[in-house]
JSON list of C-alpha atoms in Angstrom, two decimals:
[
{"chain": "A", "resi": 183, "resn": "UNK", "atom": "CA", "xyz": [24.49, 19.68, -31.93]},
{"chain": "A", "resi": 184, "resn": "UNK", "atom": "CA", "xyz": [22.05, 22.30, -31.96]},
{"chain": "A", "resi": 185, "resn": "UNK", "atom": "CA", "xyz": [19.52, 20.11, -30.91]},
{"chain": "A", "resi": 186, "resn": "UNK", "atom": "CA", "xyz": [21.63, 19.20, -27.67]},
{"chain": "A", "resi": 187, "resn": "UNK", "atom": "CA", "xyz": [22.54, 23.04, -27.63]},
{"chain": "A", "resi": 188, "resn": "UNK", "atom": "CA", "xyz": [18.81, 23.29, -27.57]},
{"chain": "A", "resi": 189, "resn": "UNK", "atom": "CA", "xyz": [18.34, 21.15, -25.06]},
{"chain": "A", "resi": 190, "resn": "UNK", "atom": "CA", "xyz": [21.37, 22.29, -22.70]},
{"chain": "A", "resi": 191, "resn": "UNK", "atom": "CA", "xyz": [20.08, 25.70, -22.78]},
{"chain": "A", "resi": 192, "resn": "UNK", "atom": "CA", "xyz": [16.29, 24.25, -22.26]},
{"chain": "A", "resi": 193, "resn": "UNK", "atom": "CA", "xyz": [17.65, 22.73, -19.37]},
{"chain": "A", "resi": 194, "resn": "UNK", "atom": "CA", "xyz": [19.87, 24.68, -17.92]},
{"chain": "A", "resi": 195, "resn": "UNK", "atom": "CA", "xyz": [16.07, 27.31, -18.32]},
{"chain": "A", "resi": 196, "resn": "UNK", "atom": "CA", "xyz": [14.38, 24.47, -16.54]},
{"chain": "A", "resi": 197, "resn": "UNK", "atom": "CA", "xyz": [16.93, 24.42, -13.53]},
{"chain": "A", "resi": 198, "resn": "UNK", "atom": "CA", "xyz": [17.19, 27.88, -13.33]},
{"chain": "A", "resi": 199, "resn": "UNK", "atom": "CA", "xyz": [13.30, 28.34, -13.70]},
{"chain": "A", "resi": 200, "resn": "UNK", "atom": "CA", "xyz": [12.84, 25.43, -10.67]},
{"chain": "A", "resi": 201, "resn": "UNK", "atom": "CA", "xyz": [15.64, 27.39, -8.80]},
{"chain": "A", "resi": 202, "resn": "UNK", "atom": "CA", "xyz": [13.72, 30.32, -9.24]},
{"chain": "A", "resi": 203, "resn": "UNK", "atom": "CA", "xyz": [10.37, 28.23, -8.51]},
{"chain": "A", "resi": 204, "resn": "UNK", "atom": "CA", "xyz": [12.06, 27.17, -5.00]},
{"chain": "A", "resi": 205, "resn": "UNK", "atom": "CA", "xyz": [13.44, 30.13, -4.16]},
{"chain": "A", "resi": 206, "resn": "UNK", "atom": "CA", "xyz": [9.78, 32.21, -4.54]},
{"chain": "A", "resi": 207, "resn": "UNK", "atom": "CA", "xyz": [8.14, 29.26, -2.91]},
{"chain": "A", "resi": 208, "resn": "UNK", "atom": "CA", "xyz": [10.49, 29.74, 0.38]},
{"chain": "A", "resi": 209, "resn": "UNK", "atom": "CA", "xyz": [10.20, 33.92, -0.21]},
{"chain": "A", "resi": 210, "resn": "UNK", "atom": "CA", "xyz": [6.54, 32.25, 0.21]},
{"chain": "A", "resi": 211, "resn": "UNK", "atom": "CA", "xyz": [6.76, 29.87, 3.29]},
{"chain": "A", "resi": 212, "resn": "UNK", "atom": "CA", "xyz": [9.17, 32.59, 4.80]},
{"chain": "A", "resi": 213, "resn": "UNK", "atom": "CA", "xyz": [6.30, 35.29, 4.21]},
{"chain": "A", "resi": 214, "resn": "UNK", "atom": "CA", "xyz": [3.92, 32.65, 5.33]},
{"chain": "A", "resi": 215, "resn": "UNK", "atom": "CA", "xyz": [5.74, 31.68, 8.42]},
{"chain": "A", "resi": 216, "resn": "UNK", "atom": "CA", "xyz": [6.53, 35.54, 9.43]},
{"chain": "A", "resi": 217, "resn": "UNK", "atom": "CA", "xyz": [3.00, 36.52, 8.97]},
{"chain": "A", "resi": 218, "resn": "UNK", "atom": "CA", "xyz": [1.85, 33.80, 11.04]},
{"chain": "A", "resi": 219, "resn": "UNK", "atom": "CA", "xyz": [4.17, 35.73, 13.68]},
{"chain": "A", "resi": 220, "resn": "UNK", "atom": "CA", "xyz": [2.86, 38.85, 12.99]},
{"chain": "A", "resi": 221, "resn": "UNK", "atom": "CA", "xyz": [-0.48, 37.45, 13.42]},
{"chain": "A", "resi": 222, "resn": "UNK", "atom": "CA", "xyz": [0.34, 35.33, 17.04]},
{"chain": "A", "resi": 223, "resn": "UNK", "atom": "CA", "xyz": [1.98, 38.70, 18.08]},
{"chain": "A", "resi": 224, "resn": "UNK", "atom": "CA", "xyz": [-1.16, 40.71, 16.71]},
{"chain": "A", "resi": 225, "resn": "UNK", "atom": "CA", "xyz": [-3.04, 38.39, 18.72]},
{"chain": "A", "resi": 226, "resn": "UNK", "atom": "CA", "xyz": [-0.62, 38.10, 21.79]},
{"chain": "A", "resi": 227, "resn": "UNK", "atom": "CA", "xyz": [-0.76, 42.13, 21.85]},
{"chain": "A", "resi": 228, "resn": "UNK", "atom": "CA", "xyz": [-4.80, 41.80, 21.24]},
{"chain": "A", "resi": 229, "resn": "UNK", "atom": "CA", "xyz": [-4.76, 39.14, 24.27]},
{"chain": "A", "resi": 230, "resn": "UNK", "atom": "CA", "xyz": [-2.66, 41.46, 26.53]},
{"chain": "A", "resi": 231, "resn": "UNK", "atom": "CA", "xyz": [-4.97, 44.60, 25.25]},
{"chain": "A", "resi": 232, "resn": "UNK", "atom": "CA", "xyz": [-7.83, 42.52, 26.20]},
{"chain": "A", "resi": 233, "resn": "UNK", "atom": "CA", "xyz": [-6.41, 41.53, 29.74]},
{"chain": "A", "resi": 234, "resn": "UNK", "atom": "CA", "xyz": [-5.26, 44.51, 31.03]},
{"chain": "A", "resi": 235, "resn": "UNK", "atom": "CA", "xyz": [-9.23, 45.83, 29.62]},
{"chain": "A", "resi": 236, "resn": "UNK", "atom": "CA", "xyz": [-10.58, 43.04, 31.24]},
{"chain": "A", "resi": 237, "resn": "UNK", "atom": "CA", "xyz": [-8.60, 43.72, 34.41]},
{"chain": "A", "resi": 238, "resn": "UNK", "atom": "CA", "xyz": [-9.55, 47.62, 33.92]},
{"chain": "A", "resi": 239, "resn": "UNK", "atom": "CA", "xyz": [-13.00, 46.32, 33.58]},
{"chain": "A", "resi": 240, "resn": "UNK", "atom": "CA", "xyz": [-13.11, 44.09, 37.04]},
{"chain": "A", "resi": 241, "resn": "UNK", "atom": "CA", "xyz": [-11.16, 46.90, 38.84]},
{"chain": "A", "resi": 242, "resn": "UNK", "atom": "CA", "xyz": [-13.51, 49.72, 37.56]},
{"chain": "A", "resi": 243, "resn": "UNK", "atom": "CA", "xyz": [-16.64, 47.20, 38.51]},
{"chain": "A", "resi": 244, "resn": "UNK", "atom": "CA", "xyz": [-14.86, 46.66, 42.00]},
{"chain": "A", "resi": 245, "resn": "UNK", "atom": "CA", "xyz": [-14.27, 50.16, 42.54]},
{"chain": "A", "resi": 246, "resn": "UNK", "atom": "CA", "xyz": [-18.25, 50.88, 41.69]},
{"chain": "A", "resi": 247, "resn": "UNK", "atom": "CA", "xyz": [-19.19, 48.12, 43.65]},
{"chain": "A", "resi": 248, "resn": "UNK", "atom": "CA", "xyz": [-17.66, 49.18, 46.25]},
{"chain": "A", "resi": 249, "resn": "UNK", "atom": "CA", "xyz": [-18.84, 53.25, 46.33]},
{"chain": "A", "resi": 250, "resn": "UNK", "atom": "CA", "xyz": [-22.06, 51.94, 45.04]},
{"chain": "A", "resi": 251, "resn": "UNK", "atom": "CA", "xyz": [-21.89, 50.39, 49.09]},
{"chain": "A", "resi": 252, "resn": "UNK", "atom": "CA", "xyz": [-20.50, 52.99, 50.51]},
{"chain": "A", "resi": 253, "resn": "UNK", "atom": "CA", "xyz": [-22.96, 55.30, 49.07]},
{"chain": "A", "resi": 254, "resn": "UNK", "atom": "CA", "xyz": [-25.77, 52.44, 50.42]},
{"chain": "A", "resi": 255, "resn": "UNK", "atom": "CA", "xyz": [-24.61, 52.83, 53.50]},
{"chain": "A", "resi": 256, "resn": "UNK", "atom": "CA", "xyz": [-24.26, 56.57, 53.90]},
{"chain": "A", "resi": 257, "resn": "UNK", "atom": "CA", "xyz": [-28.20, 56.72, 52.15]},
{"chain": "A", "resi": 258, "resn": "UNK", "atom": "CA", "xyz": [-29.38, 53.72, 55.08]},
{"chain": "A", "resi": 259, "resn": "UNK", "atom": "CA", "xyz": [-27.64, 55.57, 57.84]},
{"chain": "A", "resi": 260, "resn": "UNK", "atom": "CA", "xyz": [-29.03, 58.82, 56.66]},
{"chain": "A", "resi": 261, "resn": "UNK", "atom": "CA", "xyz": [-32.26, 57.12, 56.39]},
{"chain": "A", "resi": 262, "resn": "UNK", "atom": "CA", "xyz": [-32.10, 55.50, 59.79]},
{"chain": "A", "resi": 263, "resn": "UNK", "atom": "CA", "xyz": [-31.48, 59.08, 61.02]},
{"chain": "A", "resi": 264, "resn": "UNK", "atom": "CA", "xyz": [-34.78, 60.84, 59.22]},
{"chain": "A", "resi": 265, "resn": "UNK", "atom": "CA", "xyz": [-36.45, 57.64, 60.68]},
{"chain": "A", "resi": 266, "resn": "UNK", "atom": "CA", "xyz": [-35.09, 58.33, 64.42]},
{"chain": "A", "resi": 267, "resn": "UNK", "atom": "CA", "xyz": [-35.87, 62.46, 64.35]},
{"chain": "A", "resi": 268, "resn": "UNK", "atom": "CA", "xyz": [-38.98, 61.65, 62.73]},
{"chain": "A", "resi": 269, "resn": "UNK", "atom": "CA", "xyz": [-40.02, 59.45, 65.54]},
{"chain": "A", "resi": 270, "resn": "UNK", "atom": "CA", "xyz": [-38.73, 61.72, 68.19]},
{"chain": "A", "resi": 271, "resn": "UNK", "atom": "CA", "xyz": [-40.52, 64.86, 66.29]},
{"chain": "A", "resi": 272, "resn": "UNK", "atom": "CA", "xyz": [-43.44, 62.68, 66.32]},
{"chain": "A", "resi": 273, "resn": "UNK", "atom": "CA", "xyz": [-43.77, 61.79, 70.23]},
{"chain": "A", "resi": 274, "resn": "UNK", "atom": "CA", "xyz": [-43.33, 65.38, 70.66]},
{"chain": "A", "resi": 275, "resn": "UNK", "atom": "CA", "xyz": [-46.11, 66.31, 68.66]},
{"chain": "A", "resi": 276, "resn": "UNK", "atom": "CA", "xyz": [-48.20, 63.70, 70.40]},
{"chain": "A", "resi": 277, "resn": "UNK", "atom": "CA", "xyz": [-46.87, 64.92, 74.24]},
{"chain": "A", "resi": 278, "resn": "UNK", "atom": "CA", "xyz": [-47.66, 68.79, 73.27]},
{"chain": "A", "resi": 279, "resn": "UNK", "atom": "CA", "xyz": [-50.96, 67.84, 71.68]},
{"chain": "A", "resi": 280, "resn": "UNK", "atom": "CA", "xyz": [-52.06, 65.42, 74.81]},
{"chain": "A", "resi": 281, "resn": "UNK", "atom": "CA", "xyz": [-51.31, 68.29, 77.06]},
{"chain": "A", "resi": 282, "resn": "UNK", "atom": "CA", "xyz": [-53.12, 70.58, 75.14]},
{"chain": "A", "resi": 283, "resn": "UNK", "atom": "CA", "xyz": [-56.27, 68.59, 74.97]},
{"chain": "A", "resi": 284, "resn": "UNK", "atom": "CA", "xyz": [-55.69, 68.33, 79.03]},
{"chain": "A", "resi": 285, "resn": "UNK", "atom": "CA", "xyz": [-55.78, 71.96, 79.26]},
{"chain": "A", "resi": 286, "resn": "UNK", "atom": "CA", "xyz": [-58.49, 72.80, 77.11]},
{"chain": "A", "resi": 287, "resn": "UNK", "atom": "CA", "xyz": [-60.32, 69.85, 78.79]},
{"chain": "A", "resi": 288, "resn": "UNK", "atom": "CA", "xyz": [-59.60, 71.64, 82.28]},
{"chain": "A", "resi": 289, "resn": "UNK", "atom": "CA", "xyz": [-60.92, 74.94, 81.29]},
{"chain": "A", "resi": 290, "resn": "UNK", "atom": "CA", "xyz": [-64.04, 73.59, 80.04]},
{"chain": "A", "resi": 291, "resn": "UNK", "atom": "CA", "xyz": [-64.92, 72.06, 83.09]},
{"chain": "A", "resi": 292, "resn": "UNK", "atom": "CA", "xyz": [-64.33, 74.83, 84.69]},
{"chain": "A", "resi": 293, "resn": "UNK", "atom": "CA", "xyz": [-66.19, 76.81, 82.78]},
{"chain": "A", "resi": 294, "resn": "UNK", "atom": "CA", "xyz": [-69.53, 74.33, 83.44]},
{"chain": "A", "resi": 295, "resn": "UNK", "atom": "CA", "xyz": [-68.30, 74.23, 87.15]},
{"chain": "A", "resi": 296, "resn": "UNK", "atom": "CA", "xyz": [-68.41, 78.55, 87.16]},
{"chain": "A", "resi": 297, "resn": "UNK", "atom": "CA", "xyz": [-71.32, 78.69, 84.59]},
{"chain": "A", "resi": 298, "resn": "UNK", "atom": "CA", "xyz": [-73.55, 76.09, 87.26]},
{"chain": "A", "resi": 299, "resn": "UNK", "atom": "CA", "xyz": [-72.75, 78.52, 90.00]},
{"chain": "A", "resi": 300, "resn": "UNK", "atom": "CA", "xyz": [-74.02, 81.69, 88.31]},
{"chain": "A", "resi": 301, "resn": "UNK", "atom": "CA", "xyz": [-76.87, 79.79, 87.35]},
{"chain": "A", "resi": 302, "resn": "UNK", "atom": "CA", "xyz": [-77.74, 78.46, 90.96]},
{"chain": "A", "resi": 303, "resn": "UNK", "atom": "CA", "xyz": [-76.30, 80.45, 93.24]},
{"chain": "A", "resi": 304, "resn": "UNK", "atom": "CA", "xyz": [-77.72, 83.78, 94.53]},
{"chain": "A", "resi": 305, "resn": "UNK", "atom": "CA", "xyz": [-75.78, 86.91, 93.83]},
{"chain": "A", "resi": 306, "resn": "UNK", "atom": "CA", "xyz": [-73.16, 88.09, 96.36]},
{"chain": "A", "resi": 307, "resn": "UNK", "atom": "CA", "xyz": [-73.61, 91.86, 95.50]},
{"chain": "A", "resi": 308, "resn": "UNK", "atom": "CA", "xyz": [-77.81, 92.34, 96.13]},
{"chain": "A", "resi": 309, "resn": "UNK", "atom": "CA", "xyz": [-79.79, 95.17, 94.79]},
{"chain": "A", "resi": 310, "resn": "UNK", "atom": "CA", "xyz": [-79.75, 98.83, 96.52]},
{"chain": "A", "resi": 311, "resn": "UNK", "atom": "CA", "xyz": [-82.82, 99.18, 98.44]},
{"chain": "A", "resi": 312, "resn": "UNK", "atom": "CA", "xyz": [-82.35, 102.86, 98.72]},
{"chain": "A", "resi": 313, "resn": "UNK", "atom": "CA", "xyz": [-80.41, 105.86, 97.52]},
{"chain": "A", "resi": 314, "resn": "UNK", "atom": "CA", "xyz": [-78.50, 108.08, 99.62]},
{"chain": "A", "resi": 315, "resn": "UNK", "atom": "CA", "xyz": [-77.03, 111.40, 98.44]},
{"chain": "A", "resi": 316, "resn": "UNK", "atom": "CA", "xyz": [-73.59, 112.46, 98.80]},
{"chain": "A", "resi": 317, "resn": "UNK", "atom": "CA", "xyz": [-72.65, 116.26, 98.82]},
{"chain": "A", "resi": 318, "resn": "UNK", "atom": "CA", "xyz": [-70.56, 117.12, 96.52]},
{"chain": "A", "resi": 319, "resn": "UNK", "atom": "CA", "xyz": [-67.10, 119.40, 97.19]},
{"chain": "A", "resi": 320, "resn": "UNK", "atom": "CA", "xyz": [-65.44, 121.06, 95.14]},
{"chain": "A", "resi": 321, "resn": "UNK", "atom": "CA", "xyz": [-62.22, 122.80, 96.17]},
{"chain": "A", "resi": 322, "resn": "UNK", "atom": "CA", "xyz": [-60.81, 125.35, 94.02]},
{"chain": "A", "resi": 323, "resn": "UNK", "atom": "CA", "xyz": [-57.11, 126.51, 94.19]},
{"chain": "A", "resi": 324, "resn": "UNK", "atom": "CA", "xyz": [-56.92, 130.75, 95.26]},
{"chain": "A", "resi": 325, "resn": "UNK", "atom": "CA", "xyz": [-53.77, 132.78, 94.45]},
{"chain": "A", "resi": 326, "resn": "UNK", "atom": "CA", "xyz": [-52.79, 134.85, 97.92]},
{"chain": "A", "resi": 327, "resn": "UNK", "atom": "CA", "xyz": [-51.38, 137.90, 97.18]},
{"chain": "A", "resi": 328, "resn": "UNK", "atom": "CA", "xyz": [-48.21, 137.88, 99.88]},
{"chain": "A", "resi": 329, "resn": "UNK", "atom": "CA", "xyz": [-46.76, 141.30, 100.47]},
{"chain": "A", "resi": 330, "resn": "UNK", "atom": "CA", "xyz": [-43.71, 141.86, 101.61]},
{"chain": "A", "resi": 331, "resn": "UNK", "atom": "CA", "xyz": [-42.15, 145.01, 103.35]},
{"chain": "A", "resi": 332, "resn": "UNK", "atom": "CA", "xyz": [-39.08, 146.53, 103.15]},
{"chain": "A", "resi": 333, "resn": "UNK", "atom": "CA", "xyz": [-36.87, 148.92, 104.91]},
{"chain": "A", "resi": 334, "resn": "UNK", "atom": "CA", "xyz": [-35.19, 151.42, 103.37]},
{"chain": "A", "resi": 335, "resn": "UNK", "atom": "CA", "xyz": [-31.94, 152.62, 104.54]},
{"chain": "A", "resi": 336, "resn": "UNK", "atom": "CA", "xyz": [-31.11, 155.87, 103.93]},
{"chain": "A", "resi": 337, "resn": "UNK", "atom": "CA", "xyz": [-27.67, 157.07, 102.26]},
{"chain": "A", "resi": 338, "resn": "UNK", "atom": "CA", "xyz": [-25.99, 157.31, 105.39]},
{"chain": "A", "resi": 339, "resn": "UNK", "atom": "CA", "xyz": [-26.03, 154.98, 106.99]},
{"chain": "A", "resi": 340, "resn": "UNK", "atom": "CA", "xyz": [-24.62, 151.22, 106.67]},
{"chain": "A", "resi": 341, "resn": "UNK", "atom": "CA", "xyz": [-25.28, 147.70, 106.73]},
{"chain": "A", "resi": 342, "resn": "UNK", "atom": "CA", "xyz": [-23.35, 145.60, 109.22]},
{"chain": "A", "resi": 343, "resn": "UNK", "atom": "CA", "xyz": [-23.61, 141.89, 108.91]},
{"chain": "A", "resi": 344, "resn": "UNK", "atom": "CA", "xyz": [-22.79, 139.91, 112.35]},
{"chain": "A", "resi": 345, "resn": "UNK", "atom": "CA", "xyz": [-22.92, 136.77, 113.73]},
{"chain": "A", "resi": 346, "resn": "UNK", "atom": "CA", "xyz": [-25.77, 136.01, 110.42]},
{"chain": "A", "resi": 347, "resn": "UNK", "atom": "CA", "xyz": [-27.62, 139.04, 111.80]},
{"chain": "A", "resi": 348, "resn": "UNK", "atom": "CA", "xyz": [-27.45, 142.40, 110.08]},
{"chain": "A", "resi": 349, "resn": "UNK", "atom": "CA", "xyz": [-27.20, 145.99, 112.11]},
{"chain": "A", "resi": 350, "resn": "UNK", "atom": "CA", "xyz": [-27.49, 149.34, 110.94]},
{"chain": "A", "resi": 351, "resn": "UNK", "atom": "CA", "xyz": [-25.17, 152.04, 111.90]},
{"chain": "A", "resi": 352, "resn": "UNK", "atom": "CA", "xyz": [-26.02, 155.49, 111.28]},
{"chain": "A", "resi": 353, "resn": "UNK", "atom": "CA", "xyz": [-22.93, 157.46, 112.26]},
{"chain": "A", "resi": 354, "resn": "UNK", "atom": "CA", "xyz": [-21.62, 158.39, 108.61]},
{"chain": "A", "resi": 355, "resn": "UNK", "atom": "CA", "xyz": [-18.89, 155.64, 108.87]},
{"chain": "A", "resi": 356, "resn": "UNK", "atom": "CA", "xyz": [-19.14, 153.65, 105.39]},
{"chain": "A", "resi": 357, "resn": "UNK", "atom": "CA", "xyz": [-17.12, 150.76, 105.25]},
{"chain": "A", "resi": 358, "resn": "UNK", "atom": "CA", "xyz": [-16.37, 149.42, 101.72]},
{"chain": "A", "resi": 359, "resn": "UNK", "atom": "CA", "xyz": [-15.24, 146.39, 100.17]},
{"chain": "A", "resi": 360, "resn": "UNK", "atom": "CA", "xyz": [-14.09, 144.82, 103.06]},
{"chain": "A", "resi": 361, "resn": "UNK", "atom": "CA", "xyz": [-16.17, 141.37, 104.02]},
{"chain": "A", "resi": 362, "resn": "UNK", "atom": "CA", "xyz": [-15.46, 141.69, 107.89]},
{"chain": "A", "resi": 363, "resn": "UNK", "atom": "CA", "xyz": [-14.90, 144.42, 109.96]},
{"chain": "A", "resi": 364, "resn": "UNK", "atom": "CA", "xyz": [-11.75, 143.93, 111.22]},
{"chain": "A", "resi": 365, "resn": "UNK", "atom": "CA", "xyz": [-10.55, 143.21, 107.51]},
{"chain": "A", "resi": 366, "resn": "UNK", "atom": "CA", "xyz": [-11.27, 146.53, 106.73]},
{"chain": "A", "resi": 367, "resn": "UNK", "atom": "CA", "xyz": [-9.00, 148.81, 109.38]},
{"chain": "A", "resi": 368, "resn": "UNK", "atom": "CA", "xyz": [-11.61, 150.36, 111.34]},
{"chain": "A", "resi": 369, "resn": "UNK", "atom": "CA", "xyz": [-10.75, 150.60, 115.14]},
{"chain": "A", "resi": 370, "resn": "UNK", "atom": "CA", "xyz": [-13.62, 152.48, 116.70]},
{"chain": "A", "resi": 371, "resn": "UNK", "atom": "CA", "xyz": [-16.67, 150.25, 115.73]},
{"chain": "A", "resi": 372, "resn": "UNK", "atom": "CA", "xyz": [-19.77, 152.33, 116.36]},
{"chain": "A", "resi": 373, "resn": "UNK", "atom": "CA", "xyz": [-22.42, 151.15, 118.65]},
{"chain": "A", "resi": 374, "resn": "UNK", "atom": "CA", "xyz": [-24.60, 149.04, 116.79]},
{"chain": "A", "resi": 375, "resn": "UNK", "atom": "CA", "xyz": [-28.22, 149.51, 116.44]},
{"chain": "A", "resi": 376, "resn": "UNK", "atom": "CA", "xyz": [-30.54, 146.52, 116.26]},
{"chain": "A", "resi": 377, "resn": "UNK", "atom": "CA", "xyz": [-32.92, 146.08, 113.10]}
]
């Protein structure tokens, strides 16, 4: 009896430990299974991370492309300009340099053309076969003395202006402060004496 006691209990360990065996071994597959999801997600997320880097990537590279062409083409155009004002500048240079070689040309020959005719030509202006004299004036300025007379007028008599011409009166009338004669009240005018 013990011995099946024994052997109850020994199985009834055995059951429980395979129970216990199976149920760790699908703790195990369970684990198994959801790290195997954790790792497709991982590498779902990892895929996604890399796509939308990848897409960054192209976009970033399309976006560089294309400045990197529009900064070619603003460089060539710029560069087709310097070409074009350099070329201009440069037939400039060549006009203003041809017409100075014309000019400096032009006065040399005339320069031989006025240097041949002092050499073979005779001299308008020919030597002075004789001297003549000239007298020599000189005028100097002379202060005239001008003298002037006056009349005097004695005390009484008076000034008359008339017509712009003045008369003296020597009657002992005085008139004063008046500008004309009738402005100052006289009635009898005395006969008028000429200067």
């Amino acid at each position: 009896m013990a011995l099946e006691k024994v052997e109850a209990e020994k199985e009834v360990l055995d059951k429980s430990h395979q129970f216990e065996k199976e149920k760790l071994e699908r703790q195990n597959e369970s684990s198994k299974i959801a790290l195997e999801n954790q790792q497709l997600e991982l590498e779902r997320a990892n895929t996604k991370a890399d796509e939308i880097a990848a897409l960054n990537r192209a976009e970033k590279e399309k976006f560089n492309n294309n400045h990197q062409a529009e900064l070619n083409a603003i460089k060539a155009k710029e560069l087709k300009d310097k070409i074009k004002r350099d070329r201009f500048w440069g037939w400039l240079k060549a006009i203003l340099a041809t017409v100075a070689l014309l000019a400096l040309i032009a006065a040399l020959i005339l320069a031989l053309y006025r240097f041949y005719r002092w050499t073979t030509e005779e001299p308008l202006i020919k030597e002075v076969e004789r001297k003549v004299e000239v007298e020599k004036i000189v005028e100097k300025p002379v202060e005239v003395e001008k003298v002037v007379e006056k009349e005097v007028i004695p005390d009484e008599c008076t000034q008359i202006r008339r017509n712009g011409k003045v008369y003296v009166s020597c009657d002992g009338v005085t008139i004063d402060g008046a500008p004309t004669i009738s402005d100052s009240g006289v009635d009898n005018v005395p006969d008028l004496i000429t200067p």
